[in-house]
Amino acid sequence: MYRWVAEGAIALLHWFRRLRIRWEIRDDIHHAFVTVDCVVICRRRLRTALCRE
């Protein structure tokens, strides 16, 4: 994996306030929010990619 790919993914996740400031004490809840936010990011990117075609 290239460094810019990882840095770009981390930068996208920082748009979500809940991940920028970690409020959850339990790791499983934090992991769930990371997963949900990754799904949101993928959905947005797919939607814009499909609208261009």
CSV table of C-alpha atoms in Angstrom, one decimal:
chain,number,residue,atom,x,y,z
A,1,MET,CA,0.0,0.0,0.0
A,2,TYR,CA,1.3,3.4,-0.9
A,3,ARG,CA,1.6,6.0,1.8
A,4,TRP,CA,-0.6,8.5,0.1
A,5,VAL,CA,-3.5,6.0,-0.1
A,6,ALA,CA,-3.3,5.5,3.7
A,7,GLU,CA,-3.0,9.2,4.4
A,8,GLY,CA,-6.0,9.9,2.1
A,9,ALA,CA,-8.1,7.3,3.9
A,10,ILE,CA,-7.2,8.8,7.3
A,11,ALA,CA,-8.0,12.3,6.0
A,12,LEU,CA,-11.4,11.2,4.8
A,13,LEU,CA,-12.2,9.6,8.1
A,14,HIS,CA,-11.3,12.9,9.9
A,15,TRP,CA,-14.3,14.5,8.3
A,16,PHE,CA,-16.4,12.6,10.8
A,17,ARG,CA,-16.3,14.4,14.2
A,18,ARG,CA,-17.1,11.2,16.1
A,19,LEU,CA,-13.8,9.7,14.9
A,20,ARG,CA,-11.8,12.9,15.2
A,21,ILE,CA,-12.5,13.1,18.9
A,22,ARG,CA,-12.8,9.7,20.4
A,23,TRP,CA,-15.8,9.7,22.8
A,24,GLU,CA,-16.2,6.0,23.1
A,25,ILE,CA,-14.3,4.1,25.7
A,26,ARG,CA,-15.1,0.7,24.4
A,27,ASP,CA,-13.1,-0.5,21.3
A,28,ASP,CA,-16.0,-2.4,19.7
A,29,ILE,CA,-18.2,0.7,19.6
A,30,HIS,CA,-15.3,2.8,18.1
A,31,HIS,CA,-14.7,0.0,15.5
A,32,ALA,CA,-18.4,0.0,14.6
A,33,PHE,CA,-18.3,3.8,13.9
A,34,VAL,CA,-15.2,3.4,11.8
A,35,THR,CA,-16.9,0.7,9.8
A,36,VAL,CA,-20.1,2.8,9.3
A,37,ASP,CA,-18.1,5.8,8.3
A,38,CYS,CA,-16.1,3.8,5.7
A,39,VAL,CA,-19.4,2.6,4.3
A,40,VAL,CA,-20.6,6.2,4.0
A,41,ILE,CA,-17.4,7.2,2.3
A,42,CYS,CA,-17.7,4.3,-0.2
A,43,ARG,CA,-21.3,5.1,-0.9
A,44,ARG,CA,-20.6,8.7,-1.6
A,45,ARG,CA,-17.7,7.9,-4.0
A,46,LEU,CA,-19.8,5.3,-5.8
A,47,ARG,CA,-22.7,7.7,-6.2
A,48,THR,CA,-20.5,10.4,-7.7
A,49,ALA,CA,-18.7,7.9,-10.0
A,50,LEU,CA,-22.0,6.5,-11.3
A,51,CYS,CA,-23.5,10.0,-11.8
A,52,ARG,CA,-20.6,10.9,-14.1
A,53,GLU,CA,-21.4,8.1,-16.5
